[in-house]
CSV table of C-alpha atoms in Angstrom, one decimal:
chain,number,residue,atom,x,y,z
Z,1,UNK,CA,-6.8,-47.3,-17.3
Z,2,UNK,CA,-8.4,-44.0,-16.1
Z,3,UNK,CA,-8.3,-40.8,-18.0
Z,4,UNK,CA,-5.9,-38.0,-17.0
Z,5,UNK,CA,-8.8,-35.9,-15.8
Z,6,UNK,CA,-10.1,-38.7,-13.7
Z,7,UNK,CA,-6.7,-39.4,-12.3
Z,8,UNK,CA,-6.2,-35.8,-11.4
Z,9,UNK,CA,-9.5,-35.7,-9.6
Z,10,UNK,CA,-8.7,-38.9,-7.7
Z,11,UNK,CA,-5.3,-37.5,-6.7
Z,12,UNK,CA,-7.0,-34.4,-5.2
Z,13,UNK,CA,-9.5,-36.5,-3.3
Z,14,UNK,CA,-6.8,-38.7,-1.9
Z,15,UNK,CA,-4.8,-35.7,-0.7
Z,16,UNK,CA,-7.8,-34.2,1.1
Z,17,UNK,CA,-8.7,-37.5,2.6
Z,18,UNK,CA,-5.4,-38.8,3.8
Z,19,UNK,CA,-3.4,-35.7,4.7
Z,20,UNK,CA,-6.4,-33.6,5.9
Z,21,UNK,CA,-6.3,-30.4,3.9
Z,22,UNK,CA,-4.4,-29.1,1.0
Z,23,UNK,CA,-2.7,-26.4,3.0
Z,24,UNK,CA,-1.3,-29.0,5.4
Z,25,UNK,CA,0.1,-31.2,2.7
Z,26,UNK,CA,3.9,-31.1,2.2
Z,27,UNK,CA,3.5,-31.4,-1.5
Z,28,UNK,CA,1.2,-32.4,-4.4
Z,29,UNK,CA,1.1,-36.2,-5.0
Z,30,UNK,CA,1.7,-37.6,-8.4
Z,31,UNK,CA,0.5,-41.3,-8.3
Z,32,UNK,CA,1.9,-43.9,-10.7
Z,33,UNK,CA,0.3,-44.3,-14.1
Z,34,UNK,CA,-2.1,-47.1,-14.4
Z,35,UNK,CA,-3.4,-47.0,-10.8
Z,36,UNK,CA,-7.0,-48.4,-10.9
Z,37,UNK,CA,-7.9,-48.3,-7.2
Z,38,UNK,CA,-7.6,-45.9,-4.3
Z,39,UNK,CA,-4.2,-46.0,-2.7
Z,40,UNK,CA,-3.5,-46.9,0.9
Z,41,UNK,CA,-2.2,-44.3,3.4
Z,42,UNK,CA,1.3,-45.9,3.1
Z,43,UNK,CA,1.2,-45.5,-0.6
Z,44,UNK,CA,0.2,-41.9,-0.4
Z,45,UNK,CA,3.0,-41.3,2.1
Z,46,UNK,CA,5.5,-42.9,-0.2
Z,47,UNK,CA,4.4,-40.7,-3.1
Z,48,UNK,CA,4.7,-37.6,-0.9
Z,49,UNK,CA,8.3,-38.5,-0.2
Z,50,UNK,CA,9.0,-39.1,-3.9
Z,51,UNK,CA,7.3,-35.8,-4.9
Z,52,UNK,CA,9.5,-33.9,-2.4
Z,53,UNK,CA,12.6,-35.5,-3.9
Z,54,UNK,CA,11.5,-34.6,-7.4
Z,55,UNK,CA,11.7,-30.9,-6.7
Z,56,UNK,CA,8.8,-29.7,-4.5
Z,57,UNK,CA,6.1,-27.2,-5.6
Z,58,UNK,CA,6.8,-27.5,-9.3
Z,59,UNK,CA,4.5,-30.5,-9.3
Z,60,UNK,CA,1.6,-28.2,-8.3
Z,61,UNK,CA,1.5,-26.7,-11.7
Z,62,UNK,CA,0.3,-30.0,-13.1
Z,63,UNK,CA,-3.0,-29.6,-11.3
Z,64,UNK,CA,-4.1,-26.4,-13.0
Z,65,UNK,CA,-3.7,-24.8,-16.4
Z,66,UNK,CA,-2.2,-21.4,-17.3
Z,67,UNK,CA,-5.6,-20.2,-18.4
Z,68,UNK,CA,-7.1,-21.1,-15.0
Z,69,UNK,CA,-4.2,-19.2,-13.2
Z,70,UNK,CA,-4.6,-16.2,-15.4
Z,71,UNK,CA,-8.4,-16.1,-14.7
Z,72,UNK,CA,-7.8,-16.3,-11.0
Z,73,UNK,CA,-5.2,-13.5,-11.1
Z,74,UNK,CA,-7.5,-11.3,-13.2
Z,75,UNK,CA,-10.3,-11.8,-10.6
Z,76,UNK,CA,-8.0,-10.9,-7.7
Z,77,UNK,CA,-6.8,-7.8,-9.5
Z,78,UNK,CA,-10.3,-6.6,-10.4
Z,79,UNK,CA,-12.1,-7.5,-7.2
Z,80,UNK,CA,-9.5,-7.2,-4.5
Z,81,UNK,CA,-6.5,-5.0,-5.6
Z,82,UNK,CA,-8.7,-2.3,-7.2
Z,83,UNK,CA,-10.9,-2.2,-4.2
Z,84,UNK,CA,-7.9,-1.9,-1.8
Z,85,UNK,CA,-6.6,0.9,-4.1
Z,86,UNK,CA,-10.0,2.7,-3.7
Z,87,UNK,CA,-9.8,2.4,0.1
Z,88,UNK,CA,-6.2,3.7,0.1
Z,89,UNK,CA,-7.3,6.6,-2.1
Z,90,UNK,CA,-9.9,7.5,0.4
Z,91,UNK,CA,-7.3,7.2,3.2
Z,92,UNK,CA,-4.8,9.4,1.5
Z,93,UNK,CA,-7.6,11.9,0.6
Z,94,UNK,CA,-8.6,12.2,4.2
Z,95,UNK,CA,-5.1,12.8,5.4
Z,96,UNK,CA,-3.8,15.2,2.7
Z,97,UNK,CA,-6.9,17.4,1.9
Z,98,UNK,CA,-5.8,19.6,4.8
Z,99,UNK,CA,-3.5,21.3,2.4
Z,100,UNK,CA,-6.4,22.3,0.1
Z,101,UNK,CA,-8.5,23.3,3.2
Z,102,UNK,CA,-5.7,25.6,4.3
Z,103,UNK,CA,-5.8,27.9,1.3
Z,104,UNK,CA,-9.6,27.6,1.2
Z,105,UNK,CA,-9.9,29.6,4.5
Z,106,UNK,CA,-9.2,27.1,7.2
Z,107,UNK,CA,-6.1,28.9,8.5
Z,108,UNK,CA,-8.0,32.2,8.9
Z,109,UNK,CA,-11.0,30.6,10.7
Z,110,UNK,CA,-9.0,28.5,13.2
Z,111,UNK,CA,-6.1,30.9,13.9
Z,112,UNK,CA,-5.7,31.8,17.6
Z,113,UNK,CA,-5.4,35.3,19.1
Z,114,UNK,CA,-2.5,36.2,19.2
Z,115,UNK,CA,-1.8,34.1,16.0
Z,116,UNK,CA,0.9,31.4,15.9
Z,117,UNK,CA,2.7,30.6,12.7
Z,118,UNK,CA,3.3,26.9,13.6
Z,119,UNK,CA,-0.3,25.8,14.2
Z,120,UNK,CA,-0.6,24.3,10.8
Z,121,UNK,CA,2.7,22.4,11.1
Z,122,UNK,CA,1.5,21.0,14.5
Z,123,UNK,CA,-1.7,19.8,12.9
Z,124,UNK,CA,0.3,17.9,10.3
Z,125,UNK,CA,2.8,16.5,12.9
Z,126,UNK,CA,0.1,15.3,15.2
Z,127,UNK,CA,-1.2,12.9,12.5
Z,128,UNK,CA,2.3,11.4,12.0
Z,129,UNK,CA,3.1,11.1,15.7
Z,130,UNK,CA,0.2,8.7,16.3
Z,131,UNK,CA,0.6,7.2,12.8
Z,132,UNK,CA,4.1,6.1,13.7
Z,133,UNK,CA,3.3,5.1,17.3
Z,134,UNK,CA,0.6,2.7,16.1
Z,135,UNK,CA,2.6,1.2,13.2
Z,136,UNK,CA,2.6,-2.1,15.2
Z,137,UNK,CA,-1.0,-2.4,14.1
Z,138,UNK,CA,0.3,-3.7,10.7
Z,139,UNK,CA,1.1,-6.9,12.5
Z,140,UNK,CA,-2.6,-7.4,13.3
Z,141,UNK,CA,-3.3,-8.5,9.7
Z,142,UNK,CA,-2.0,-11.9,10.8
Z,143,UNK,CA,-4.3,-12.1,13.8
Z,144,UNK,CA,-7.6,-10.3,13.0
Z,145,UNK,CA,-9.7,-11.5,10.1
Z,146,UNK,CA,-9.1,-9.0,7.2
Z,147,UNK,CA,-12.7,-8.2,6.5
Z,148,UNK,CA,-13.3,-7.2,10.2
Z,149,UNK,CA,-10.0,-5.3,10.5
Z,150,UNK,CA,-10.3,-3.4,7.2
Z,151,UNK,CA,-14.0,-2.4,7.9
Z,152,UNK,CA,-13.1,-1.1,11.4
Z,153,UNK,CA,-10.1,0.9,10.1
Z,154,UNK,CA,-12.0,2.5,7.2
Z,155,UNK,CA,-15.0,3.4,9.4
Z,156,UNK,CA,-12.8,5.0,12.0
Z,157,UNK,CA,-10.9,7.3,9.6
Z,158,UNK,CA,-14.1,8.2,7.7
Z,159,UNK,CA,-15.9,9.4,10.8
Z,160,UNK,CA,-12.8,11.3,12.2
Z,161,UNK,CA,-12.0,12.9,8.9
Z,162,UNK,CA,-15.6,14.1,8.6
Z,163,UNK,CA,-15.5,15.5,12.1
Z,164,UNK,CA,-12.7,17.9,11.1
Z,165,UNK,CA,-15.4,20.0,9.5
Z,166,UNK,CA,-16.7,21.0,13.0
Z,167,UNK,CA,-13.3,22.1,14.4
Z,168,UNK,CA,-13.6,25.5,16.0
Z,169,UNK,CA,-9.8,26.0,16.7
Z,170,UNK,CA,-6.5,24.5,15.9
Z,171,UNK,CA,-6.2,22.5,19.2
Z,172,UNK,CA,-9.4,20.7,18.3
Z,173,UNK,CA,-8.2,20.0,14.8
Z,174,UNK,CA,-4.8,18.8,16.1
Z,175,UNK,CA,-6.7,16.3,18.4
Z,176,UNK,CA,-8.7,15.0,15.5
Z,177,UNK,CA,-5.7,14.7,13.3
Z,178,UNK,CA,-4.0,12.6,16.0
Z,179,UNK,CA,-7.0,10.2,16.1
Z,180,UNK,CA,-7.0,10.1,12.3
Z,181,UNK,CA,-3.4,8.9,12.4
Z,182,UNK,CA,-4.4,5.9,14.6
Z,183,UNK,CA,-7.1,4.9,12.2
Z,184,UNK,CA,-4.9,5.0,9.2
Z,185,UNK,CA,-1.8,3.4,10.8
Z,186,UNK,CA,-3.2,-0.2,10.5
Z,187,UNK,CA,-3.8,0.1,6.8
Z,188,UNK,CA,-0.1,0.3,6.1
Z,189,UNK,CA,0.0,-3.5,6.2
Z,190,UNK,CA,-1.8,-3.9,2.9
Z,191,UNK,CA,1.3,-4.8,0.8
Z,192,UNK,CA,1.9,-7.5,3.4
Z,193,UNK,CA,-1.7,-8.6,3.1
Z,194,UNK,CA,-1.3,-8.8,-0.7
Z,195,UNK,CA,1.4,-11.4,-0.3
Z,196,UNK,CA,-1.3,-13.8,0.9
Z,197,UNK,CA,-2.7,-13.8,-2.7
Z,198,UNK,CA,0.2,-13.0,-5.0
Z,199,UNK,CA,3.7,-14.4,-5.7
Z,200,UNK,CA,6.9,-12.5,-5.3
Z,201,UNK,CA,7.3,-11.6,-8.9
Z,202,UNK,CA,3.7,-10.2,-9.0
Z,203,UNK,CA,3.9,-8.0,-5.9
Z,204,UNK,CA,5.5,-4.8,-7.2
Z,205,UNK,CA,2.8,-4.1,-9.8
Z,206,UNK,CA,0.0,-4.9,-7.3
Z,207,UNK,CA,1.6,-2.7,-4.7
Z,208,UNK,CA,1.9,0.0,-7.3
Z,209,UNK,CA,-1.8,-0.2,-8.1
Z,210,UNK,CA,-2.5,0.2,-4.4
Z,211,UNK,CA,0.0,3.0,-3.8
Z,212,UNK,CA,-0.8,4.8,-7.1
Z,213,UNK,CA,-4.1,5.7,-5.5
Z,214,UNK,CA,-2.2,8.3,-3.4
Z,215,UNK,CA,-1.3,10.7,-6.3
Z,216,UNK,CA,-4.7,10.0,-7.8
Z,217,UNK,CA,-6.3,11.0,-4.4
Z,218,UNK,CA,-4.3,14.2,-4.2
Z,219,UNK,CA,-5.3,15.1,-7.8
Z,220,UNK,CA,-8.9,14.4,-7.0
Z,221,UNK,CA,-8.7,16.4,-3.8
Z,222,UNK,CA,-7.3,19.4,-5.7
Z,223,UNK,CA,-10.0,19.1,-8.4
Z,224,UNK,CA,-12.8,18.9,-5.8
Z,225,UNK,CA,-11.4,21.8,-3.8
Z,226,UNK,CA,-11.3,23.9,-7.0
Z,227,UNK,CA,-15.0,22.9,-7.7
Z,228,UNK,CA,-16.1,23.7,-4.1
Z,229,UNK,CA,-14.4,27.0,-4.1
Z,230,UNK,CA,-16.1,27.9,-7.3
Z,231,UNK,CA,-19.6,26.9,-6.2
Z,232,UNK,CA,-19.6,27.2,-2.4
Z,233,UNK,CA,-19.5,31.0,-2.0
Z,234,UNK,CA,-23.3,31.4,-1.7
Z,235,UNK,CA,-23.6,28.5,0.8
Z,236,UNK,CA,-23.8,29.1,4.6
Z,237,UNK,CA,-21.0,26.7,5.3
Z,238,UNK,CA,-17.4,27.6,4.9
Z,239,UNK,CA,-15.8,26.0,1.8
Z,240,UNK,CA,-13.1,24.2,3.8
Z,241,UNK,CA,-15.7,22.6,6.1
Z,242,UNK,CA,-17.7,21.4,3.1
Z,243,UNK,CA,-14.4,20.0,1.7
Z,244,UNK,CA,-13.8,17.9,4.8
Z,245,UNK,CA,-17.4,16.6,4.8
Z,246,UNK,CA,-17.4,15.8,1.0
Z,247,UNK,CA,-14.2,13.9,1.2
Z,248,UNK,CA,-14.7,12.2,4.6
Z,249,UNK,CA,-18.2,10.6,4.3
Z,250,UNK,CA,-17.4,8.3,1.4
Z,251,UNK,CA,-15.1,6.3,3.7
Z,252,UNK,CA,-18.0,5.5,6.0
Z,253,UNK,CA,-20.0,3.9,3.1
Z,254,UNK,CA,-16.9,2.1,1.9
Z,255,UNK,CA,-16.4,0.5,5.3
Z,256,UNK,CA,-19.8,-1.2,4.9
Z,257,UNK,CA,-18.9,-2.6,1.5
Z,258,UNK,CA,-15.5,-3.8,2.8
Z,259,UNK,CA,-17.2,-6.1,5.3
Z,260,UNK,CA,-18.5,-8.4,2.5
Z,261,UNK,CA,-15.9,-7.6,-0.1
Z,262,UNK,CA,-12.6,-8.2,1.6
Z,263,UNK,CA,-11.5,-11.9,1.9
Z,264,UNK,CA,-9.4,-13.2,4.8
Z,265,UNK,CA,-7.5,-15.6,2.5
Z,266,UNK,CA,-7.9,-17.2,-0.9
Z,267,UNK,CA,-10.2,-19.8,0.7
Z,268,UNK,CA,-12.8,-17.1,1.8
Z,269,UNK,CA,-12.8,-15.0,-1.4
Z,270,UNK,CA,-16.5,-14.6,-2.2
Z,271,UNK,CA,-15.7,-13.9,-5.9
Z,272,UNK,CA,-13.8,-17.1,-6.5
Z,273,UNK,CA,-15.5,-20.5,-7.2
Z,274,UNK,CA,-14.4,-23.6,-5.3
Z,275,UNK,CA,-12.1,-24.6,-8.2
Z,276,UNK,CA,-10.6,-21.1,-8.4
Z,277,UNK,CA,-9.9,-21.1,-4.6
Z,278,UNK,CA,-8.0,-24.3,-5.1
Z,279,UNK,CA,-6.0,-22.8,-7.9
Z,280,UNK,CA,-5.3,-19.7,-5.9
Z,281,UNK,CA,-3.8,-21.8,-3.1
Z,282,UNK,CA,-1.8,-24.1,-5.4
Z,283,UNK,CA,-0.3,-21.3,-7.4
Z,284,UNK,CA,1.3,-19.8,-4.2
Z,285,UNK,CA,3.1,-23.1,-3.7
Z,286,UNK,CA,4.5,-23.1,-7.2
Z,287,UNK,CA,7.8,-21.1,-7.7
Z,288,UNK,CA,7.5,-17.7,-9.2
Z,289,UNK,CA,8.9,-17.0,-12.6
Z,290,UNK,CA,12.1,-15.6,-11.2
Z,291,UNK,CA,12.7,-18.8,-9.2
Z,292,UNK,CA,11.7,-21.3,-11.9
Z,293,UNK,CA,15.2,-22.3,-12.7
Z,294,UNK,CA,16.6,-22.2,-9.2
Z,295,UNK,CA,16.5,-25.2,-6.9
Z,296,UNK,CA,15.1,-24.3,-3.5
Z,297,UNK,CA,13.7,-26.1,-0.4
Z,298,UNK,CA,10.0,-26.7,-0.2
Z,299,UNK,CA,8.2,-23.8,1.5
Z,300,UNK,CA,4.6,-23.3,2.5
Z,301,UNK,CA,2.4,-20.7,0.8
Z,302,UNK,CA,2.6,-17.2,2.4
Z,303,UNK,CA,-0.8,-17.3,3.9
Z,304,UNK,CA,-1.9,-17.0,7.5
Z,305,UNK,CA,-3.4,-20.5,7.3
Z,306,UNK,CA,-0.1,-22.3,8.0
Z,307,UNK,CA,1.1,-21.2,11.4
Z,308,UNK,CA,4.6,-22.0,12.5
Z,309,UNK,CA,5.6,-23.1,15.9
Z,310,UNK,CA,5.8,-20.1,18.3
Z,311,UNK,CA,9.5,-20.5,18.8
Z,312,UNK,CA,10.2,-20.5,15.1
Z,313,UNK,CA,8.1,-17.4,14.5
Z,314,UNK,CA,9.9,-15.5,17.2
Z,315,UNK,CA,13.3,-16.5,15.9
Z,316,UNK,CA,12.2,-15.4,12.4
Z,317,UNK,CA,11.0,-12.1,13.7
Z,318,UNK,CA,14.2,-11.4,15.6
Z,319,UNK,CA,16.4,-12.4,12.6
Z,320,UNK,CA,15.0,-9.4,10.7
Z,321,UNK,CA,16.7,-7.0,13.2
Z,322,UNK,CA,20.1,-8.4,12.1
Z,323,UNK,CA,19.3,-8.1,8.4
Z,324,UNK,CA,21.1,-5.0,6.8
Z,325,UNK,CA,18.6,-5.0,3.9
Z,326,UNK,CA,15.7,-4.4,6.2
Z,327,UNK,CA,17.4,-1.4,7.7
Z,328,UNK,CA,18.5,-0.1,4.3
Z,329,UNK,CA,15.0,-0.1,2.8
Z,330,UNK,CA,13.7,1.5,6.0
Z,331,UNK,CA,16.3,4.3,5.6
Z,332,UNK,CA,15.4,4.8,1.9
Z,333,UNK,CA,11.7,5.1,2.9
Z,334,UNK,CA,12.6,7.6,5.6
Z,335,UNK,CA,14.2,9.9,3.0
Z,336,UNK,CA,11.4,9.4,0.4
Z,337,UNK,CA,8.7,10.0,3.0
Z,338,UNK,CA,10.1,13.5,3.8
Z,339,UNK,CA,8.7,14.6,0.5
Z,340,UNK,CA,6.0,11.9,0.0
Z,341,UNK,CA,4.2,13.3,3.1
Z,342,UNK,CA,5.0,17.0,2.8
Z,343,UNK,CA,4.3,17.7,-0.9
Z,344,UNK,CA,0.6,16.8,-1.0
Z,345,UNK,CA,-0.1,19.1,2.1
Z,346,UNK,CA,2.1,21.9,1.0
Z,347,UNK,CA,1.9,21.9,-2.8
Z,348,UNK,CA,-1.3,24.1,-3.0
Z,349,UNK,CA,0.6,26.7,-0.9
Z,350,UNK,CA,3.7,26.4,-3.0
Z,351,UNK,CA,1.7,26.9,-6.2
Z,352,UNK,CA,-0.1,29.8,-4.6
Z,353,UNK,CA,3.2,31.4,-3.7
Z,354,UNK,CA,4.1,31.3,-7.4
Z,355,UNK,CA,1.6,34.2,-7.9
Z,356,UNK,CA,-1.6,32.3,-8.5
Z,357,UNK,CA,-4.9,32.9,-6.7
Z,358,UNK,CA,-6.5,30.3,-4.3
Z,359,UNK,CA,-8.9,28.8,-6.9
Z,360,UNK,CA,-6.2,28.7,-9.6
Z,361,UNK,CA,-3.7,27.1,-7.2
Z,362,UNK,CA,-6.2,24.3,-6.4
Z,363,UNK,CA,-6.6,23.5,-10.1
Z,364,UNK,CA,-2.9,23.6,-10.9
Z,365,UNK,CA,-2.1,21.3,-8.0
Z,366,UNK,CA,-3.9,18.3,-9.7
Z,367,UNK,CA,-1.9,17.7,-13.0
Z,368,UNK,CA,1.4,16.7,-11.4
Z,369,UNK,CA,-0.2,13.9,-9.5
Z,370,UNK,CA,-2.0,12.6,-12.6
Z,371,UNK,CA,1.4,12.3,-14.2
Z,372,UNK,CA,2.8,10.6,-11.1
Z,373,UNK,CA,-0.1,8.1,-11.2
Z,374,UNK,CA,0.9,6.9,-14.7
Z,375,UNK,CA,4.7,6.9,-13.9
Z,376,UNK,CA,4.2,4.8,-10.8
Z,377,UNK,CA,2.3,2.1,-12.7
Z,378,UNK,CA,4.8,2.0,-15.6
Z,379,UNK,CA,7.7,1.9,-13.1
Z,380,UNK,CA,6.3,-1.0,-11.1
Z,381,UNK,CA,5.3,-3.0,-14.2
Z,382,UNK,CA,8.8,-2.6,-15.6
Z,383,UNK,CA,10.2,-3.7,-12.2
Z,384,UNK,CA,8.2,-6.9,-12.2
Z,385,UNK,CA,9.2,-7.7,-15.8
Z,386,UNK,CA,12.9,-7.0,-15.1
Z,387,UNK,CA,12.6,-8.9,-11.8
Z,388,UNK,CA,14.7,-6.2,-10.1
Z,389,UNK,CA,13.9,-3.3,-7.8
Z,390,UNK,CA,17.2,-1.5,-7.2
Z,391,UNK,CA,18.0,-0.2,-10.8
Z,392,UNK,CA,14.7,1.5,-11.1
Z,393,UNK,CA,14.9,2.8,-7.5
Z,394,UNK,CA,18.2,4.4,-8.3
Z,395,UNK,CA,16.8,5.8,-11.6
Z,396,UNK,CA,13.8,7.4,-9.8
Z,397,UNK,CA,16.1,9.0,-7.3
Z,398,UNK,CA,18.1,10.5,-10.1
Z,399,UNK,CA,14.9,11.7,-11.6
Z,400,UNK,CA,14.5,14.0,-8.6
Z,401,UNK,CA,17.6,15.9,-9.5
Z,402,UNK,CA,15.6,17.3,-12.4
Z,403,UNK,CA,13.2,19.1,-10.0
Z,404,UNK,CA,15.0,22.1,-8.6
Z,405,UNK,CA,11.6,23.6,-7.5
Z,406,UNK,CA,13.2,25.8,-4.9
Z,407,UNK,CA,16.1,27.4,-6.8
Z,408,UNK,CA,14.0,29.1,-9.4
Z,409,UNK,CA,12.3,32.5,-9.0
Z,410,UNK,CA,8.6,32.2,-8.0
Z,411,UNK,CA,7.4,33.7,-11.3
Z,412,UNK,CA,9.6,31.5,-13.5
Z,413,UNK,CA,7.5,29.2,-15.7
Z,414,UNK,CA,9.8,26.2,-15.2
Z,415,UNK,CA,9.2,26.4,-11.4
Z,416,UNK,CA,5.8,24.9,-11.8
Z,417,UNK,CA,6.7,22.3,-14.4
Z,418,UNK,CA,9.6,21.1,-12.3
Z,419,UNK,CA,7.0,19.8,-9.8
Z,420,UNK,CA,6.2,16.9,-12.2
Z,421,UNK,CA,9.5,14.9,-11.9
Z,422,UNK,CA,9.4,15.6,-8.2
Z,423,UNK,CA,6.0,14.0,-7.6
Z,424,UNK,CA,6.6,11.2,-10.0
Z,425,UNK,CA,10.0,10.4,-8.5
Z,426,UNK,CA,8.9,10.2,-4.8
Z,427,UNK,CA,5.8,8.2,-5.3
Z,428,UNK,CA,7.8,5.6,-7.5
Z,429,UNK,CA,10.5,5.3,-4.8
Z,430,UNK,CA,7.9,4.5,-2.2
Z,431,UNK,CA,6.2,1.8,-4.3
Z,432,UNK,CA,9.5,0.1,-5.2
Z,433,UNK,CA,10.7,0.2,-1.6
Z,434,UNK,CA,7.6,-1.4,-0.2
Z,435,UNK,CA,7.7,-4.3,-2.8
Z,436,UNK,CA,11.4,-4.7,-2.2
Z,437,UNK,CA,11.0,-5.2,1.5
Z,438,UNK,CA,8.3,-7.8,1.1
Z,439,UNK,CA,10.3,-9.7,-1.6
Z,440,UNK,CA,13.5,-9.8,0.6
Z,441,UNK,CA,12.0,-11.9,3.4
Z,442,UNK,CA,11.4,-15.6,2.9
Z,443,UNK,CA,8.7,-16.3,5.6
Z,444,UNK,CA,5.5,-14.8,6.7
Z,445,UNK,CA,6.8,-13.9,10.1
Z,446,UNK,CA,9.9,-12.2,8.7
Z,447,UNK,CA,7.8,-10.3,6.1
Z,448,UNK,CA,5.5,-9.0,8.8
Z,449,UNK,CA,8.4,-7.9,11.1
Z,450,UNK,CA,10.4,-6.3,8.2
Z,451,UNK,CA,7.3,-4.4,7.1
Z,452,UNK,CA,6.7,-3.2,10.7
Z,453,UNK,CA,10.3,-2.1,10.9
Z,454,UNK,CA,10.1,-0.4,7.5
Z,455,UNK,CA,7.0,1.5,8.6
Z,456,UNK,CA,8.2,2.4,12.1
Z,457,UNK,CA,11.5,3.9,10.8
Z,458,UNK,CA,10.4,5.1,7.4
Z,459,UNK,CA,7.3,6.9,8.6
Z,460,UNK,CA,9.5,9.1,10.8
Z,461,UNK,CA,10.3,10.9,7.6
Z,462,UNK,CA,7.1,12.9,7.7
Z,463,UNK,CA,7.9,14.3,11.1
Z,464,UNK,CA,10.8,16.1,9.4
Z,465,UNK,CA,8.9,16.7,6.1
Z,466,UNK,CA,6.0,18.5,7.7
Z,467,UNK,CA,8.4,21.1,9.0
Z,468,UNK,CA,10.1,21.8,5.7
Z,469,UNK,CA,7.7,24.4,4.4
Z,470,UNK,CA,6.9,26.9,7.1
Z,471,UNK,CA,5.0,30.0,5.9
Z,472,UNK,CA,7.8,32.3,7.0
Z,473,UNK,CA,10.2,30.6,4.4
Z,474,UNK,CA,7.9,31.4,1.5
Z,475,UNK,CA,8.4,31.6,-1.4
Z,476,UNK,CA,11.8,30.0,-1.7
Z,477,UNK,CA,11.6,27.6,1.3
Z,478,UNK,CA,15.4,27.5,1.9
Z,479,UNK,CA,14.9,24.9,4.7
Z,480,UNK,CA,13.4,22.4,2.3
Z,481,UNK,CA,16.1,23.1,-0.2
Z,482,UNK,CA,18.8,21.9,2.3
Z,483,UNK,CA,17.0,18.6,3.1
Z,484,UNK,CA,18.5,15.3,1.8
Z,485,UNK,CA,15.2,14.2,0.2
Z,486,UNK,CA,14.6,17.4,-1.8
Z,487,UNK,CA,18.3,17.8,-2.8
């Protein structure tokens, strides 16, 4: 008789030898007790059939311990998710710091003669026009190796964001903003990419860690803008130009790190041992905790290593267009994005219109986003524990009713504090909607198409949102008050 450890090792060797690779196996093989010699191919095939009949991927859990799984998840969180969050923070920093640059003197330096009131709105809209037009780039995560794709994206937006510092007029800035939108459009597929490494019941919290970098970035941008305005007065360069340089160049260095840090799949993760890579693959085949008690057909892990036939992939992709849930989540994201995209670039101006100076407005713009950062993480963690998205999604939308920021007089003290539920609510809605979309689709092809639909429709919200706060509407911004997302 062989020991259990020896039997497990033999089983794994037989799977790799007879079936080819673990990713191609239809299930994990459990050989009869007492087997003293290597089985034949026919024996292995018979055991595969028996394993499938016994319930599919649940058998995979016999080949790794809970401690091994927890160790793998912790490594993925620390080495992959946190790094992606850092990259997204740099991305959001480069797109939203224009709001800080505006009250730091950019508007005065770039204004045309005669002046136009809508130059700033055009510079915001140019970013989202190309950002939406190139949403299809989120599908390239299934085609281009992730480490190449991520490095190219980060490098492109880092260089373009830095070049905003040399803009001499608004048309030049608008052109650079349009190019920046192309560079950042492909990065919207990160929640889809995370599904290559995490199960359904783990996605919301990991997506939240990634998305929560957005309010953190805005808070950091406001704090840095405050510091630059305090210290840059004796320097020969305008403070807003220094702001673009200081917040753009870090992305260039991050792109170099991403080349060696980003794995294409669990098999290529440089921070996992060979055994941990095996566990990372097997755990994706096992049912998530929310599916543990539900019988379901055997499904392959959601990695790009198991391609379907072309016809099946096309049918799966087209089926998404008939799914009401895919359109509903896209509509929810559209409404949420009206504020998600507009608040970071207009909040410094809104705070300034409350009667604060430029330096003070930069400082006061940071705290609401720090609160939003914490609320987003707590919301997503609760969502994963509850195994539900919609109750918390509805609750966060109700939270927005506590933020009547436009109905109060500019000097009213509650006007500023009502910004806190606004920022926390919108960022939480975006996180839950992204996770909900990925969870609702059973196959990799459907997830990719649903995510592209979500982004294509949902990202049209900023085209409306960037027109909600024109300077002529200050300080009450009646147009924003009448919008569905703010109301």
